[in-house]
Coordinates of C-alpha atoms in Angstrom, one line a residue:
X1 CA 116.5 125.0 112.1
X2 CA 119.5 126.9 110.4
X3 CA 121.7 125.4 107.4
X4 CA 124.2 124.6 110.4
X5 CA 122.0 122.9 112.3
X6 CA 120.4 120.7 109.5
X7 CA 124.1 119.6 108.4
X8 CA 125.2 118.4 112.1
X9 CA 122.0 116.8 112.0
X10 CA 122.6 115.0 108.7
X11 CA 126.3 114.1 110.0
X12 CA 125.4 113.0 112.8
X13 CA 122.7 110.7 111.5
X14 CA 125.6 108.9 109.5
X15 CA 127.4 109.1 112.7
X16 CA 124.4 107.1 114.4
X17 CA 124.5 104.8 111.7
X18 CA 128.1 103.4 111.9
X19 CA 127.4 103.3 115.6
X20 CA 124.9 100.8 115.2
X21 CA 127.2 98.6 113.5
X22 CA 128.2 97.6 116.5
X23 CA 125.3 96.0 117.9
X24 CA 126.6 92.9 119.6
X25 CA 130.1 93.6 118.7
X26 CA 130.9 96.5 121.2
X27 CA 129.6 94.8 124.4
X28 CA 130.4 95.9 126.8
X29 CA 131.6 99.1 125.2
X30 CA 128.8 101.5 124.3
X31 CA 128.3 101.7 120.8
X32 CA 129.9 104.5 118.8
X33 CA 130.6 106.1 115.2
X34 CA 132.4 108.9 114.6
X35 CA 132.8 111.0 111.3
X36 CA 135.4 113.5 110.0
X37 CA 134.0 116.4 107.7
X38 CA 135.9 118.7 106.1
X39 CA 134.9 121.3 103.3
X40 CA 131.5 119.1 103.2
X41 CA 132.9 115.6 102.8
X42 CA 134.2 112.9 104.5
X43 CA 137.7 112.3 105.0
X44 CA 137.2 109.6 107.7
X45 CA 135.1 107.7 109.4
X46 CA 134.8 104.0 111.9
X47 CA 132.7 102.4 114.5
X48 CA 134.0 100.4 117.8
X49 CA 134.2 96.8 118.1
X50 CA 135.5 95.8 121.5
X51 CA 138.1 93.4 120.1
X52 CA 139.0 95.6 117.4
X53 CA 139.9 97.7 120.5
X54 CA 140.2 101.3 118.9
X55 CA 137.6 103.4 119.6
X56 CA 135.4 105.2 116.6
X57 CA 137.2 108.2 116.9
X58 CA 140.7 106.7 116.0
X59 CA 139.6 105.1 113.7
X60 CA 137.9 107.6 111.8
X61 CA 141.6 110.2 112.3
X62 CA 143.3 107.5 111.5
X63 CA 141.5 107.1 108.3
X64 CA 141.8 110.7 107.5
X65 CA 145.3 111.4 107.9
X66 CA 146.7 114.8 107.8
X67 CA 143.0 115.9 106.0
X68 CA 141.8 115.7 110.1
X69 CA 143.8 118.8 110.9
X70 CA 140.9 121.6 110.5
X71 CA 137.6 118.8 109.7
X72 CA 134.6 118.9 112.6
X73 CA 134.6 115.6 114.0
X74 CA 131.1 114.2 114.4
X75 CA 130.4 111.4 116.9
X76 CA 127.3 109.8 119.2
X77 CA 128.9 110.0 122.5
X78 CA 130.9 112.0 124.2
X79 CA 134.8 111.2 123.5
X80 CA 136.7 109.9 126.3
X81 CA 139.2 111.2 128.7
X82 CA 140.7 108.2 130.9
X83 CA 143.2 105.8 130.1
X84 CA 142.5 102.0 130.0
X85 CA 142.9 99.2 126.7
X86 CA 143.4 102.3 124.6
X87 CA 144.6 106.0 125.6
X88 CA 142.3 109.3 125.5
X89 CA 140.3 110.1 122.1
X90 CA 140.5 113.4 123.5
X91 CA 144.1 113.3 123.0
X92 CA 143.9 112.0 119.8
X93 CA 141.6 114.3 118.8
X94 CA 143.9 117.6 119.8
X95 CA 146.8 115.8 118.3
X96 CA 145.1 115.3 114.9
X97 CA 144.2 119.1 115.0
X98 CA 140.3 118.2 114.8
X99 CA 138.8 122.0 114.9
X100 CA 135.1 121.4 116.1
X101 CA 133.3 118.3 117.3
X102 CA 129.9 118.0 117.5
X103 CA 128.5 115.3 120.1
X104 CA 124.8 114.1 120.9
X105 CA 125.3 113.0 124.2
X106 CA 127.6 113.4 127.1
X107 CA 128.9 109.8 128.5
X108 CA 126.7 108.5 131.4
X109 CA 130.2 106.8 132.7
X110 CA 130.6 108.4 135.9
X111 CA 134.5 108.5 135.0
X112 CA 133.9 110.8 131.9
X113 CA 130.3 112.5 132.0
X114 CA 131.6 116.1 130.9
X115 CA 134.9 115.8 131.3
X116 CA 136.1 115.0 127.6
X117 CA 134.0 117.9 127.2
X118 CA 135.8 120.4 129.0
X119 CA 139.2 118.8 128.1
X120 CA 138.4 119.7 124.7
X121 CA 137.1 123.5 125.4
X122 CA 140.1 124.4 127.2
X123 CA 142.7 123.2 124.4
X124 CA 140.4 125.5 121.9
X125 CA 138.5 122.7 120.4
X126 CA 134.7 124.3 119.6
X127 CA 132.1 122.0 121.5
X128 CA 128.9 121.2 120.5
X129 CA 126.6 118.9 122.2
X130 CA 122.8 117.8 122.2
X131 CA 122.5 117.2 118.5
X132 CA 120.2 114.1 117.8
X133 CA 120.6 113.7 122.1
X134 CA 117.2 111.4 122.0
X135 CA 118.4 108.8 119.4
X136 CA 122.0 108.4 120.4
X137 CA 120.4 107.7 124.7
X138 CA 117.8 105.0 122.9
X139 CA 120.7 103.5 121.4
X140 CA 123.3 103.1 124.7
X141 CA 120.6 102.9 127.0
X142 CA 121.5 99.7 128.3
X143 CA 125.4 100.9 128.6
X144 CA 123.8 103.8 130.7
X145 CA 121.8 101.8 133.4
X146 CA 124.1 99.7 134.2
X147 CA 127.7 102.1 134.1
X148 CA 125.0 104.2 136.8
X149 CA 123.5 101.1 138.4
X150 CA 125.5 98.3 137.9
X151 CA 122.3 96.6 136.7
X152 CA 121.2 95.5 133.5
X153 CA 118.3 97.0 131.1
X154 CA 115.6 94.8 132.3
X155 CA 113.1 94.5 129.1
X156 CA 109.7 92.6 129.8
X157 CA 108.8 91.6 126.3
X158 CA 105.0 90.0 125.3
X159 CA 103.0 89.2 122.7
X160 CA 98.8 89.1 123.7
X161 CA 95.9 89.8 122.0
X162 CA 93.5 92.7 122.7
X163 CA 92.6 91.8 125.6
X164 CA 95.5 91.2 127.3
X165 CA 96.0 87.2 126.6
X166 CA 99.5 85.5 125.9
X167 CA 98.1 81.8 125.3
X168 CA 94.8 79.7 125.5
X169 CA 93.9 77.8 128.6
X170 CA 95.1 74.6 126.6
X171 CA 98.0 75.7 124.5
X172 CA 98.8 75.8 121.2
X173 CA 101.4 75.8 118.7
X174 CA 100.0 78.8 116.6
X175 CA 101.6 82.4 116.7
X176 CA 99.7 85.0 118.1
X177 CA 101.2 87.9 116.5
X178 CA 102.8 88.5 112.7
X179 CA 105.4 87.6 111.3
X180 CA 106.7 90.9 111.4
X181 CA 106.4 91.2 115.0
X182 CA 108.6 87.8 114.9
X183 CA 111.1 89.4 113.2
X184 CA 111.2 92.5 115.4
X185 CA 111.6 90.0 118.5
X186 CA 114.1 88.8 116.9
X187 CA 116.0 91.6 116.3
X188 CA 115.8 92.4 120.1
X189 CA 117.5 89.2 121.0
X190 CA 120.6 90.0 119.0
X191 CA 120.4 93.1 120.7
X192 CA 120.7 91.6 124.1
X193 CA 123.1 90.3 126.3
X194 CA 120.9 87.7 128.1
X195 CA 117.3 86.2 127.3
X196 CA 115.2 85.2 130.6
X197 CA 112.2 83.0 131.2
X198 CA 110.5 81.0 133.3
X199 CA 110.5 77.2 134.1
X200 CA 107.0 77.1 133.4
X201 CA 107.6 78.2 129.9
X202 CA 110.6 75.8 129.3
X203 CA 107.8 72.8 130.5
X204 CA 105.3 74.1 128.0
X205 CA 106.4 75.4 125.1
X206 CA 110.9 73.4 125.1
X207 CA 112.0 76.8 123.4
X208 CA 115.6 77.1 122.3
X209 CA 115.8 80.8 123.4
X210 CA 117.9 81.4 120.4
X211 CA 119.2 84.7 118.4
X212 CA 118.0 83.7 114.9
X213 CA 119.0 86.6 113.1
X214 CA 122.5 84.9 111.8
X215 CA 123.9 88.7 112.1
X216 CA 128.0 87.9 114.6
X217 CA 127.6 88.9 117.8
X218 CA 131.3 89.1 120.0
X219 CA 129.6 86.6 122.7
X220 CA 127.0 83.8 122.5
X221 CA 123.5 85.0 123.9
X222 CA 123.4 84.0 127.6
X223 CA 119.7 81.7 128.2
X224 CA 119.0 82.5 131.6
X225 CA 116.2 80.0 133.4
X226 CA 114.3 80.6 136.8
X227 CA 113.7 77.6 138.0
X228 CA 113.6 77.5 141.9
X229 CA 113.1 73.8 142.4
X230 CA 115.1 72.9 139.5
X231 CA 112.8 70.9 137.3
X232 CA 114.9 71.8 134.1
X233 CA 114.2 68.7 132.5
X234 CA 118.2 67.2 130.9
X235 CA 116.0 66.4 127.5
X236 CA 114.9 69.8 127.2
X237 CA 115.7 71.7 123.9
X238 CA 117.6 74.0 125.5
X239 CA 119.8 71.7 127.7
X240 CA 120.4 69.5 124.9
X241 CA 122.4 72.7 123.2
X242 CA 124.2 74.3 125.9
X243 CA 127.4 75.5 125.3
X244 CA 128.6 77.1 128.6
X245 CA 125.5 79.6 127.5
X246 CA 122.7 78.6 129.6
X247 CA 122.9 79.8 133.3
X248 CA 119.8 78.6 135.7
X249 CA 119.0 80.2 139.3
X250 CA 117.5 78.1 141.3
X251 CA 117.0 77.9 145.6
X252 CA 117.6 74.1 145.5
X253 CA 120.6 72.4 146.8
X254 CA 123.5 73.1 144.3
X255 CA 125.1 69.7 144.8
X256 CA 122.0 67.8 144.2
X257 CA 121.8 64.5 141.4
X258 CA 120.0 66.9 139.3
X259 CA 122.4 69.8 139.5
X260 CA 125.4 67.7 138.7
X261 CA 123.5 65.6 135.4
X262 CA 122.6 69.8 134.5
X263 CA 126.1 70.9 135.1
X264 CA 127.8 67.8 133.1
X265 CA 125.3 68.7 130.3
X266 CA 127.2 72.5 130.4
X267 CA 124.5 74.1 132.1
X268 CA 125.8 76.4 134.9
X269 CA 123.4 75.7 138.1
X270 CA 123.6 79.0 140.7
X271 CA 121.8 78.8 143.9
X272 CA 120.6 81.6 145.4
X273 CA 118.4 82.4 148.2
X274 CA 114.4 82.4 148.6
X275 CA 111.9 85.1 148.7
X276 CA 108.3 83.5 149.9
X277 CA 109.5 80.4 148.0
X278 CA 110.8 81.5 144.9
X279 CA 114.2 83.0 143.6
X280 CA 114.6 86.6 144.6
X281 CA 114.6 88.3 141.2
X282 CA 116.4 91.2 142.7
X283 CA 119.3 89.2 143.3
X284 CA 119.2 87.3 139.2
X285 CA 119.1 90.9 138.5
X286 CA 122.2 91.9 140.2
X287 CA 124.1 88.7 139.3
X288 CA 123.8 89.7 135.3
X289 CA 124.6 92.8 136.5
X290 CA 128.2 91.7 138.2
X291 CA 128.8 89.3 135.1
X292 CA 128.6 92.3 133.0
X293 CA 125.2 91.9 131.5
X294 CA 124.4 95.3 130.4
X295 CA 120.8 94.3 128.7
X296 CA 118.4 91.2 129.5
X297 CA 115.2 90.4 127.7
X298 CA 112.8 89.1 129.7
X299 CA 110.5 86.6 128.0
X300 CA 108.5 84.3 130.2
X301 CA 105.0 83.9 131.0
X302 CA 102.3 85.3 133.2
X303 CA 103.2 84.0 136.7
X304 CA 107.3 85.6 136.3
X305 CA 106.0 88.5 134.6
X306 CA 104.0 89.1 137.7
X307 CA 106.6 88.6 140.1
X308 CA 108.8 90.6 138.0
X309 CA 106.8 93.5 138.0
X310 CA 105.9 93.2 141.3
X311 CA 109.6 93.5 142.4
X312 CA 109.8 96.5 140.7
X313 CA 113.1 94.5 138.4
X314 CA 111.3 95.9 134.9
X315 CA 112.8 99.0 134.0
X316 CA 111.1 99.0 130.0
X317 CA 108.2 97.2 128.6
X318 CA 107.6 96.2 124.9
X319 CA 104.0 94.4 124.1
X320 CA 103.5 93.4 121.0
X321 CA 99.9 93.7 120.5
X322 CA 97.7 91.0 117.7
X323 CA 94.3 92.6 116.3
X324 CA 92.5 89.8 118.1
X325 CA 90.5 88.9 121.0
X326 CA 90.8 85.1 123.2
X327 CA 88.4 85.5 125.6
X328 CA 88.8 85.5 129.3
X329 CA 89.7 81.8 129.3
X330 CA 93.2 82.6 128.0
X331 CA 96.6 82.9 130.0
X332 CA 97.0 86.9 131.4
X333 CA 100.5 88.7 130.3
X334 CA 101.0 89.1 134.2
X335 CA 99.3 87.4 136.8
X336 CA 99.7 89.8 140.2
X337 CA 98.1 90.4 143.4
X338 CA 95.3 93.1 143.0
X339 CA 96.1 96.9 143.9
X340 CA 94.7 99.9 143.6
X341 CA 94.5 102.7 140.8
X342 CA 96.7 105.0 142.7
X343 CA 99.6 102.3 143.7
X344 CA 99.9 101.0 140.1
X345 CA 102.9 102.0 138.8
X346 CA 103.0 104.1 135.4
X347 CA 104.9 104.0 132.3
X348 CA 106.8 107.0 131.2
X349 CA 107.2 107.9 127.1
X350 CA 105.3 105.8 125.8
X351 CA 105.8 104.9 122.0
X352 CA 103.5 103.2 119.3
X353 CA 105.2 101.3 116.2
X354 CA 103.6 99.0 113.8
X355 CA 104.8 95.5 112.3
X356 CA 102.8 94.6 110.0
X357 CA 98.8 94.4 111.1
X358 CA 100.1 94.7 114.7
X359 CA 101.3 97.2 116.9
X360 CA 103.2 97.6 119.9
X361 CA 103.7 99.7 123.2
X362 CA 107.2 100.7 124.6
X363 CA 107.6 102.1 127.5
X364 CA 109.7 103.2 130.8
X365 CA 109.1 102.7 134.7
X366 CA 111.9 104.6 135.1
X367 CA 114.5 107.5 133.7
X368 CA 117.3 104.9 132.7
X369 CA 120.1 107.7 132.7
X370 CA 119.1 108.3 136.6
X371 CA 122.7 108.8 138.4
X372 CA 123.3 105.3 140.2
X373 CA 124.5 105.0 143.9
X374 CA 128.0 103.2 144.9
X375 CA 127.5 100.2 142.3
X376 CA 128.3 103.1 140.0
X377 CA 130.9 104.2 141.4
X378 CA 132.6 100.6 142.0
X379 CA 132.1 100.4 137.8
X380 CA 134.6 104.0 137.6
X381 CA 137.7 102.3 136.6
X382 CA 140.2 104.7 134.6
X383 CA 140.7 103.3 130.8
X384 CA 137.2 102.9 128.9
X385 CA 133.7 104.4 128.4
X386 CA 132.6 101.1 130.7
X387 CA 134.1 100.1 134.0
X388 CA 136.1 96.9 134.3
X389 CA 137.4 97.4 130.6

């Protein structure tokens, strides 16, 4: 690597590091940060916040002034070209007389995806892309499936043991994994848009289905149930603290006695239609989707797991994994009809991290930044680096 290449990597780390600020604060924006170096310092820098409305790169040329005019601009994503709640960066950026700018990813929107890019190149601007590319994708991945897809991230998250178990045969109220795996969990909830279980899991364990962190996020995490004969019980934990939050699918009758008690207690009840008895999770999936639910982490238990992966709705897995063993008594992660070897789907870049004395697998069924069909192009409206905004 030459001295050039370690300092855009070094800026651009910083770069990745204001974007993440915006965890839960740019939905559904993609997150962003930008810096301004000039002479080997910064003379500017922001992240986006969707209702601060200015995108990172303003702010960071605002913040620099006149010291922009000459400075290589450093920034996660690709800036954009379109016109929407704020006008071009790449305006902004040839106005501001910003010399170089180095970017680690193109935009997966449809409505940019190269075009900021060449804007740039023809007004003079040196272009660099590619730096960091892997980090800044992990981080906007959600944005990217569903600006292609118009589907959410769907991320099937489990704790087990060794040998595969989620829970004893007869419950119980102790943790299978650390505390640090706790923690990570909870970190993924603040990430997400929407957390999704089962009823059976709501009967067994009345979980709140809360983000715990305390860390703002721009909207209230949306507790999604599956409960196809609606047997959400009113007492429930989680009914007892709905605040417009908690959304339930469900195939039985929508006007019901005990869809109206739910709905008076501020659950939303949606009916939608069968599949061999049971919700099709194809169509919860593109309902978050059309509500602008860019990432959904699936929690539930064996039996939903099952159907989920069955109907191929999982597009990453994360299993936490406890250095213990249950026994074959104990509750399977997914509970699916048997196939063989060569029909079993397989995960793609598969990753190892450790919390504490555990460890856990993550994982891909599929290349998230796949182009997407016409729901992507329905999402291409002019104005922002997400459709609709």
């Amino acid at each position: 690597m030459t001295r050039t290449e370690e300092r855009d990597a070094h800026w651009m780390g910083r770069a990745l590091e204001l974007a993440r600020r915006g965890v839960a604060l740019a939905h559904p924006n993609p997150m962003v940060g930008a810096v301004l170096v000039k002479n080997g310092r910064v003379v500017g820098e922001g992240f986006h916040a969707f209702d601060c409305r200015k995108h990172a790169e303003i702010i960071a040329i605002e913040r620099a002034g006149r010291a922009a005019r000459g400075a290589t601009l450093y920034v996660n994503l690709e800036p954009c070209c379109t016109t929407g709640r704020t006008g071009p960066c790449t305006t902004a950026i040839l106005a501001a007389g910003v010399q170089r700018v180095v970017a680690a990813m193109e935009d997966p929107n449809p409505a940019v995806a190269g075009r900021g890019f060449r804007q740039l190149r023809r007004a003079g601007v040196k272009v660099e892309a590619g730096i960091r590319r892997a980090e800044a994708q992990s981080l906007n991945e959600a944005f990217a499936r569903w600006i292609r897809t118009g589907r959410p991230l769907v991320t099937l998250k489990s704790a087990m043991t060794l040998d595969g178990r989620i829970a004893s045969p007869v419950g119980s109220v102790t943790w299978i994994t650390s505390a640090a795996s706790r923690k990570e969990v909870q970190r993924l909830r603040h990430e997400a848009d929407a957390l999704l279980t089962g009823i059976g899991t709501v009967l067994a364990d009345d979980p709140r289905m809360t983000d715990r962190t305390g860390e703002p996020r721009r909207r209230p995490l949306l507790r999604v149930i599956v409960d196809s004969r609606l047997r959400l019980p009113p007492g429930s934990k989680i009914v007892k603290s709905a605040k417009r939050d908690v959304l339930v699918f469900t195939t039985h009758q929508p006007d019901s006695p005990r869809a109206r008690r739910l709905r008076r207690a501020g659950v939303e009840v949606m009916h939608l239609r069968a599949r061999h008895g049971h919700v099709a999770l194809d169509d919860v999936v593109r309902e978050l989707g059309r509500r602008e639910i860019l990432n959904v982490l699936f929690e539930a238990g064996g039996e939903l797991n099952g159907a989920a992966l069955e109907a191929g709705i999982v597009d990453k897995v994360i299993l936490f994994y406890a250095p213990k063993f249950l026994g074959s008594g104990g509750v399977p992660v997914a509970r699916m009809r048997p196939r063989s070897l060569d029909q079993l789907p397989s995960l793609m870049n598969q990753a190892l991290l450790r919390f504490g004395p555990d460890f856990a697998l993550v994982g891909y069924f599929r290349d998230v930044f796949a182009p997407g069909g016409e729901a992507a192009r329905r999402n291409q409206v002019a104005g922002e680096r997400m459709g609709t905004l």
